[in-house]
PDB file of C-alpha atoms in Angstrom:
ATOM      1  CA  MET A 149     -28.099-117.125  86.213  1.00  0.00           C
ATOM      2  CA  TYR A 150     -30.221-116.976  83.520  1.00  0.00           C
ATOM      3  CA  GLN A 151     -34.119-117.388  83.331  1.00  0.00           C
ATOM      4  CA  ALA A 152     -36.135-117.259  80.493  1.00  0.00           C
ATOM      5  CA  VAL A 153     -35.038-117.038  76.512  1.00  0.00           C
ATOM      6  CA  LEU A 154     -36.229-114.750  74.043  1.00  0.00           C
ATOM      7  CA  PHE A 155     -36.364-115.412  70.649  1.00  0.00           C
ATOM      8  CA  ASP A 156     -36.764-114.745  67.086  1.00  0.00           C
ATOM      9  CA  LEU A 157     -38.954-115.983  64.689  1.00  0.00           C
ATOM     10  CA  ASP A 158     -36.997-115.591  60.904  1.00  0.00           C
ATOM     11  CA  GLY A 159     -33.897-117.687  60.512  1.00  0.00           C
ATOM     12  CA  THR A 160     -33.542-118.815  64.624  1.00  0.00           C
ATOM     13  CA  LEU A 161     -36.427-121.164  65.152  1.00  0.00           C
ATOM     14  CA  LEU A 162     -37.731-121.963  62.200  1.00  0.00           C
ATOM     15  CA  ASN A 163     -36.300-120.911  58.172  1.00  0.00           C
ATOM     16  CA  THR A 164     -38.600-118.544  56.660  1.00  0.00           C
ATOM     17  CA  LEU A 165     -36.251-117.269  53.730  1.00  0.00           C
ATOM     18  CA  GLU A 166     -38.454-120.042  50.397  1.00  0.00           C
ATOM     19  CA  ASP A 167     -41.124-119.257  51.705  1.00  0.00           C
ATOM     20  CA  LEU A 168     -40.612-115.467  51.792  1.00  0.00           C
ATOM     21  CA  ALA A 169     -38.229-115.164  48.587  1.00  0.00           C
ATOM     22  CA  ASN A 170     -40.578-116.947  46.956  1.00  0.00           C
ATOM     23  CA  ALA A 171     -43.913-114.642  47.279  1.00  0.00           C
ATOM     24  CA  MET A 172     -41.861-111.488  47.362  1.00  0.00           C
ATOM     25  CA  ASN A 173     -40.033-113.612  43.642  1.00  0.00           C
ATOM     26  CA  ARG A 174     -43.996-113.687  42.510  1.00  0.00           C
ATOM     27  CA  VAL A 175     -44.737-109.909  43.342  1.00  0.00           C
ATOM     28  CA  LEU A 176     -41.893-108.871  41.646  1.00  0.00           C
ATOM     29  CA  GLU A 177     -42.580-111.596  37.838  1.00  0.00           C
ATOM     30  CA  LYS A 178     -46.607-110.347  38.148  1.00  0.00           C
ATOM     31  CA  TRP A 179     -44.967-106.054  38.134  1.00  0.00           C
ATOM     32  CA  GLY A 180     -42.164-107.241  35.695  1.00  0.00           C
ATOM     33  CA  LEU A 181     -39.477-106.545  37.166  1.00  0.00           C
ATOM     34  CA  PRO A 182     -35.952-107.926  38.527  1.00  0.00           C
ATOM     35  CA  LEU A 183     -36.021-111.586  40.500  1.00  0.00           C
ATOM     36  CA  HIS A 184     -33.385-111.987  43.219  1.00  0.00           C
ATOM     37  CA  THR A 185     -31.689-114.881  44.411  1.00  0.00           C
ATOM     38  CA  LEU A 186     -31.903-117.082  47.689  1.00  0.00           C
ATOM     39  CA  GLU A 187     -28.976-115.450  48.539  1.00  0.00           C
ATOM     40  CA  ASP A 188     -29.867-111.952  47.881  1.00  0.00           C
ATOM     41  CA  TYR A 189     -33.045-112.767  50.640  1.00  0.00           C
ATOM     42  CA  LYS A 190     -31.196-113.329  53.551  1.00  0.00           C
ATOM     43  CA  PHE A 191     -30.129-109.610  53.562  1.00  0.00           C
ATOM     44  CA  PHE A 192     -33.206-108.612  52.858  1.00  0.00           C
ATOM     45  CA  VAL A 193     -34.891-109.992  55.354  1.00  0.00           C
ATOM     46  CA  GLY A 194     -35.092-109.601  59.318  1.00  0.00           C
ATOM     47  CA  ASP A 195     -36.890-105.738  59.934  1.00  0.00           C
ATOM     48  CA  GLY A 196     -39.996-106.731  58.032  1.00  0.00           C
ATOM     49  CA  VAL A 197     -41.751-106.189  55.792  1.00  0.00           C
ATOM     50  CA  GLU A 198     -41.724-103.005  54.685  1.00  0.00           C
ATOM     51  CA  ASN A 199     -38.104-103.297  55.147  1.00  0.00           C
ATOM     52  CA  LEU A 200     -38.408-106.023  53.004  1.00  0.00           C
ATOM     53  CA  VAL A 201     -40.214-105.349  50.219  1.00  0.00           C
ATOM     54  CA  ARG A 202     -37.983-102.030  50.149  1.00  0.00           C
ATOM     55  CA  ARG A 203     -34.835-103.312  49.632  1.00  0.00           C
ATOM     56  CA  ALA A 204     -36.606-106.357  46.657  1.00  0.00           C
ATOM     57  CA  LEU A 205     -37.480-103.625  44.446  1.00  0.00           C
ATOM     58  CA  PRO A 206     -35.657-101.310  41.958  1.00  0.00           C
ATOM     59  CA  GLU A 207     -34.498 -98.273  43.520  1.00  0.00           C
ATOM     60  CA  ASN A 208     -36.143 -95.902  41.484  1.00  0.00           C
ATOM     61  CA  MET A 209     -39.567 -97.654  42.089  1.00  0.00           C
ATOM     62  CA  ARG A 210     -39.236 -97.129  45.903  1.00  0.00           C
ATOM     63  CA  ASP A 211     -41.872 -94.006  47.076  1.00  0.00           C
ATOM     64  CA  PRO A 212     -44.668 -94.344  49.360  1.00  0.00           C
ATOM     65  CA  THR A 213     -46.373 -94.862  46.901  1.00  0.00           C
ATOM     66  CA  LEU A 214     -45.751 -98.095  45.088  1.00  0.00           C
ATOM     67  CA  LEU A 215     -43.527 -99.229  48.594  1.00  0.00           C
ATOM     68  CA  ALA A 216     -47.645 -99.699  49.594  1.00  0.00           C
ATOM     69  CA  LYS A 217     -49.524-101.478  46.432  1.00  0.00           C
ATOM     70  CA  GLY A 218     -45.879-104.098  47.088  1.00  0.00           C
ATOM     71  CA  VAL A 219     -46.148-104.493  50.618  1.00  0.00           C
ATOM     72  CA  ALA A 220     -50.218-105.374  50.272  1.00  0.00           C
ATOM     73  CA  ALA A 221     -49.541-107.253  47.386  1.00  0.00           C
ATOM     74  CA  MET A 222     -46.207-109.532  49.108  1.00  0.00           C
ATOM     75  CA  ARG A 223     -49.048-110.522  52.261  1.00  0.00           C
ATOM     76  CA  GLN A 224     -51.286-111.292  49.611  1.00  0.00           C
ATOM     77  CA  GLU A 225     -48.600-113.255  47.931  1.00  0.00           C
ATOM     78  CA  TYR A 226     -47.408-114.227  51.555  1.00  0.00           C
ATOM     79  CA  SER A 227     -51.024-115.674  53.116  1.00  0.00           C
ATOM     80  CA  LYS A 228     -51.145-118.026  50.717  1.00  0.00           C
ATOM     81  CA  ALA A 229     -48.592-119.836  50.819  1.00  0.00           C
ATOM     82  CA  TRP A 230     -46.048-119.212  53.744  1.00  0.00           C
ATOM     83  CA  ALA A 231     -45.392-122.138  55.241  1.00  0.00           C
ATOM     84  CA  LEU A 232     -44.427-124.417  52.159  1.00  0.00           C
ATOM     85  CA  CYS A 233     -41.181-124.582  52.953  1.00  0.00           C
ATOM     86  CA  THR A 234     -40.477-123.515  56.450  1.00  0.00           C
ATOM     87  CA  LYS A 235     -39.203-125.567  59.057  1.00  0.00           C
ATOM     88  CA  PRO A 236     -38.207-125.117  62.593  1.00  0.00           C
ATOM     89  CA  TYR A 237     -34.383-125.887  61.838  1.00  0.00           C
ATOM     90  CA  PRO A 238     -32.636-128.817  62.449  1.00  0.00           C
ATOM     91  CA  GLY A 239     -32.142-129.334  66.757  1.00  0.00           C
ATOM     92  CA  VAL A 240     -34.647-126.591  67.778  1.00  0.00           C
ATOM     93  CA  ARG A 241     -36.928-129.102  68.825  1.00  0.00           C
ATOM     94  CA  GLU A 242     -34.402-131.088  70.622  1.00  0.00           C
ATOM     95  CA  LEU A 243     -33.284-127.025  72.361  1.00  0.00           C
ATOM     96  CA  LEU A 244     -36.866-126.587  73.371  1.00  0.00           C
ATOM     97  CA  ASP A 245     -37.577-130.161  74.408  1.00  0.00           C
ATOM     98  CA  GLY A 246     -34.977-129.222  76.752  1.00  0.00           C
ATOM     99  CA  LEU A 247     -35.890-126.049  77.563  1.00  0.00           C
ATOM    100  CA  ARG A 248     -39.119-126.982  78.397  1.00  0.00           C
ATOM    101  CA  ALA A 249     -38.065-129.537  80.890  1.00  0.00           C
ATOM    102  CA  ARG A 250     -36.431-126.894  82.609  1.00  0.00           C
ATOM    103  CA  SER A 251     -39.142-124.817  83.001  1.00  0.00           C
ATOM    104  CA  ILE A 252     -37.548-121.873  81.367  1.00  0.00           C
ATOM    105  CA  PRO A 253     -40.438-119.383  80.294  1.00  0.00           C
ATOM    106  CA  MET A 254     -39.670-118.733  76.268  1.00  0.00           C
ATOM    107  CA  ALA A 255     -41.002-115.652  73.782  1.00  0.00           C
ATOM    108  CA  VAL A 256     -40.822-115.527  70.479  1.00  0.00           C
ATOM    109  CA  LEU A 257     -39.880-111.032  69.778  1.00  0.00           C
ATOM    110  CA  SER A 258     -40.781-111.015  65.769  1.00  0.00           C
ATOM    111  CA  ASN A 259     -40.354-108.348  63.063  1.00  0.00           C
ATOM    112  CA  LYS A 260     -43.191-110.087  61.029  1.00  0.00           C
ATOM    113  CA  PRO A 261     -46.824-108.852  61.078  1.00  0.00           C
ATOM    114  CA  ASP A 262     -48.089-109.700  64.674  1.00  0.00           C
ATOM    115  CA  ASP A 263     -50.550-111.652  62.490  1.00  0.00           C
ATOM    116  CA  PHE A 264     -48.091-114.053  60.682  1.00  0.00           C
ATOM    117  CA  THR A 265     -45.776-114.377  63.398  1.00  0.00           C
ATOM    118  CA  LYS A 266     -48.601-115.754  65.859  1.00  0.00           C
ATOM    119  CA  LYS A 267     -50.234-118.124  62.878  1.00  0.00           C
ATOM    120  CA  MET A 268     -46.772-119.437  62.548  1.00  0.00           C
ATOM    121  CA  VAL A 269     -45.628-120.323  66.192  1.00  0.00           C
ATOM    122  CA  LYS A 270     -49.179-122.117  66.851  1.00  0.00           C
ATOM    123  CA  SER A 271     -49.030-123.315  63.579  1.00  0.00           C
ATOM    124  CA  LEU A 272     -45.282-124.964  63.512  1.00  0.00           C
ATOM    125  CA  LEU A 273     -44.509-124.096  66.639  1.00  0.00           C
ATOM    126  CA  GLY A 274     -47.907-125.532  68.228  1.00  0.00           C
ATOM    127  CA  SER A 275     -45.982-128.195  71.034  1.00  0.00           C
ATOM    128  CA  TRP A 276     -43.983-126.684  72.712  1.00  0.00           C
ATOM    129  CA  LYS A 277     -45.632-122.973  75.235  1.00  0.00           C
ATOM    130  CA  PHE A 278     -44.506-119.275  74.069  1.00  0.00           C
ATOM    131  CA  HIS A 279     -45.772-116.458  75.752  1.00  0.00           C
ATOM    132  CA  PRO A 280     -45.802-113.568  74.788  1.00  0.00           C
ATOM    133  CA  VAL A 281     -45.824-113.610  71.166  1.00  0.00           C
ATOM    134  CA  LEU A 282     -44.668-110.759  69.644  1.00  0.00           C
ATOM    135  CA  GLY A 283     -44.898-109.157  66.307  1.00  0.00           C
ATOM    136  CA  GLU A 284     -44.975-106.355  64.675  1.00  0.00           C
ATOM    137  CA  ARG A 285     -47.911-104.023  65.051  1.00  0.00           C
ATOM    138  CA  ALA A 286     -49.243-100.812  65.547  1.00  0.00           C
ATOM    139  CA  GLY A 287     -48.248 -98.647  68.661  1.00  0.00           C
ATOM    140  CA  LEU A 288     -44.421-101.342  69.022  1.00  0.00           C
ATOM    141  CA  PRO A 289     -42.163 -99.797  67.299  1.00  0.00           C
ATOM    142  CA  ARG A 290     -40.269-102.900  64.962  1.00  0.00           C
ATOM    143  CA  LYS A 291     -36.419-103.997  66.658  1.00  0.00           C
ATOM    144  CA  PRO A 292     -33.583-102.906  67.716  1.00  0.00           C
ATOM    145  CA  ASP A 293     -35.790-100.644  69.072  1.00  0.00           C
ATOM    146  CA  PRO A 294     -36.263-102.570  72.587  1.00  0.00           C
ATOM    147  CA  ALA A 295     -40.395-102.066  73.534  1.00  0.00           C
ATOM    148  CA  GLY A 296     -41.108-105.175  72.267  1.00  0.00           C
ATOM    149  CA  ALA A 297     -38.531-107.185  74.433  1.00  0.00           C
ATOM    150  CA  LEU A 298     -39.053-104.978  77.310  1.00  0.00           C
ATOM    151  CA  GLU A 299     -42.927-105.796  77.141  1.00  0.00           C
ATOM    152  CA  ILE A 300     -41.979-109.506  77.125  1.00  0.00           C
ATOM    153  CA  ALA A 301     -39.992-109.240  80.401  1.00  0.00           C
ATOM    154  CA  SER A 302     -42.848-107.250  82.191  1.00  0.00           C
ATOM    155  CA  ILE A 303     -45.083-109.573  81.072  1.00  0.00           C
ATOM    156  CA  LEU A 304     -43.121-112.496  82.051  1.00  0.00           C
ATOM    157  CA  LYS A 305     -41.723-110.916  85.720  1.00  0.00           C
ATOM    158  CA  VAL A 306     -38.175-112.140  85.092  1.00  0.00           C
ATOM    159  CA  GLN A 307     -35.740-109.106  84.638  1.00  0.00           C
ATOM    160  CA  PRO A 308     -34.160-107.815  81.563  1.00  0.00           C
ATOM    161  CA  GLU A 309     -30.610-109.316  82.242  1.00  0.00           C
ATOM    162  CA  ARG A 310     -32.613-112.441  82.846  1.00  0.00           C
ATOM    163  CA  PHE A 311     -32.631-113.368  79.229  1.00  0.00           C
ATOM    164  CA  LEU A 312     -31.177-114.950  76.920  1.00  0.00           C
ATOM    165  CA  TYR A 313     -31.712-113.371  73.739  1.00  0.00           C
ATOM    166  CA  LEU A 314     -30.808-115.725  71.061  1.00  0.00           C
ATOM    167  CA  GLY A 315     -31.143-113.983  67.797  1.00  0.00           C
ATOM    168  CA  ASP A 316     -29.364-114.448  64.060  1.00  0.00           C
ATOM    169  CA  THR A 317     -29.120-109.991  62.913  1.00  0.00           C
ATOM    170  CA  ASP A 318     -27.455-107.905  63.733  1.00  0.00           C
ATOM    171  CA  THR A 319     -31.418-106.308  64.851  1.00  0.00           C
ATOM    172  CA  ASP A 320     -31.086-109.056  67.415  1.00  0.00           C
ATOM    173  CA  MET A 321     -27.646-108.129  68.903  1.00  0.00           C
ATOM    174  CA  LYS A 322     -28.801-105.418  68.564  1.00  0.00           C
ATOM    175  CA  THR A 323     -32.379-105.162  70.457  1.00  0.00           C
ATOM    176  CA  ALA A 324     -30.698-107.123  72.679  1.00  0.00           C
ATOM    177  CA  VAL A 325     -27.928-104.737  74.187  1.00  0.00           C
ATOM    178  CA  SER A 326     -30.577-102.206  74.350  1.00  0.00           C
ATOM    179  CA  ALA A 327     -32.459-104.246  75.517  1.00  0.00           C
ATOM    180  CA  GLY A 328     -30.048-105.152  78.890  1.00  0.00           C
ATOM    181  CA  MET A 329     -30.744-108.768  77.638  1.00  0.00           C
ATOM    182  CA  PHE A 330     -27.556-111.320  77.110  1.00  0.00           C
ATOM    183  CA  PRO A 331     -26.813-111.526  73.175  1.00  0.00           C
ATOM    184  CA  VAL A 332     -26.831-115.270  71.800  1.00  0.00           C
ATOM    185  CA  GLY A 333     -26.004-115.427  67.765  1.00  0.00           C
ATOM    186  CA  ALA A 334     -27.012-118.363  66.021  1.00  0.00           C
ATOM    187  CA  LEU A 335     -25.109-119.122  63.081  1.00  0.00           C
ATOM    188  CA  TRP A 336     -27.840-121.163  61.328  1.00  0.00           C
ATOM    189  CA  GLY A 337     -29.484-118.326  60.145  1.00  0.00           C
ATOM    190  CA  PHE A 338     -29.847-115.815  57.964  1.00  0.00           C
ATOM    191  CA  ARG A 339     -26.041-113.609  58.681  1.00  0.00           C
ATOM    192  CA  SER A 340     -22.185-114.488  59.605  1.00  0.00           C
ATOM    193  CA  ALA A 341     -20.214-113.575  62.480  1.00  0.00           C
ATOM    194  CA  GLU A 342     -19.175-110.935  62.130  1.00  0.00           C
ATOM    195  CA  GLU A 343     -22.082-109.246  61.546  1.00  0.00           C
ATOM    196  CA  LEU A 344     -23.145-111.428  64.685  1.00  0.00           C
ATOM    197  CA  LEU A 345     -20.500-109.860  67.459  1.00  0.00           C
ATOM    198  CA  SER A 346     -19.710-106.639  65.454  1.00  0.00           C
ATOM    199  CA  SER A 347     -23.838-105.788  66.503  1.00  0.00           C
ATOM    200  CA  GLY A 348     -22.808-106.561  70.747  1.00  0.00           C
ATOM    201  CA  ALA A 349     -22.896-110.877  70.598  1.00  0.00           C
ATOM    202  CA  ARG A 350     -21.772-112.200  73.893  1.00  0.00           C
ATOM    203  CA  LYS A 351     -22.082-115.750  72.377  1.00  0.00           C
ATOM    204  CA  LEU A 352     -22.355-117.759  69.420  1.00  0.00           C
ATOM    205  CA  ILE A 353     -24.018-120.635  68.759  1.00  0.00           C
ATOM    206  CA  GLY A 354     -23.674-123.195  65.955  1.00  0.00           C
ATOM    207  CA  ARG A 355     -26.736-125.683  67.312  1.00  0.00           C
ATOM    208  CA  PRO A 356     -29.603-125.088  68.539  1.00  0.00           C
ATOM    209  CA  GLN A 357     -28.874-127.394  71.141  1.00  0.00           C
ATOM    210  CA  GLU A 358     -25.788-125.030  72.998  1.00  0.00           C
ATOM    211  CA  LEU A 359     -27.835-122.629  74.487  1.00  0.00           C
ATOM    212  CA  LEU A 360     -29.114-125.513  77.004  1.00  0.00           C
ATOM    213  CA  GLU A 361     -25.706-124.628  78.686  1.00  0.00           C
ATOM    214  CA  PHE A 362     -27.190-121.824  80.032  1.00  0.00           C
ATOM    215  CA  PHE A 363     -28.919-123.495  82.312  1.00  0.00           C
TER     216      PHE A 363
END
């Protein structure tokens, strides 16, 4: 029934939280602002770098000029140290091996900037073929807009309803629903089962390998 898998990246395939949090906290520290905990960042990430910076900054510092400076500073810090702690979640390698053995096409759609998305997939998941790999870029609306997911379906020539969409946030589930894909929530990621279910998840899995049961 299902012919392809579309993956979110952060919180689904890769645990990127610590490197993201450390980079943003370095920006805040340089600006003399309060830092945030790793738990805080679970709710800051997932909707692109601009929203991450907006959520991390104090409310009185979220005007467009300061926000733009914050985004630039965050990009600079993250580009210097994006892979110190980031690695695939336990079980991800086994899942990807299983999908490859079944000749299932795999793609990635992230709200992370397109250059970082492609760099991270190539560097940390380069043993497997992902096509296409799309991140945030000009002309492509961020998730939960379904445009990126539908572009991937078009490129792979697979009908959206034949896709499993695996993600870990409400943004991912809403994207899958809007695109007409089957939303699967990853419980090892950044958000709760309740959030995933309330935003449209039709299946929750606690280990990556459980996705293979669909094939």
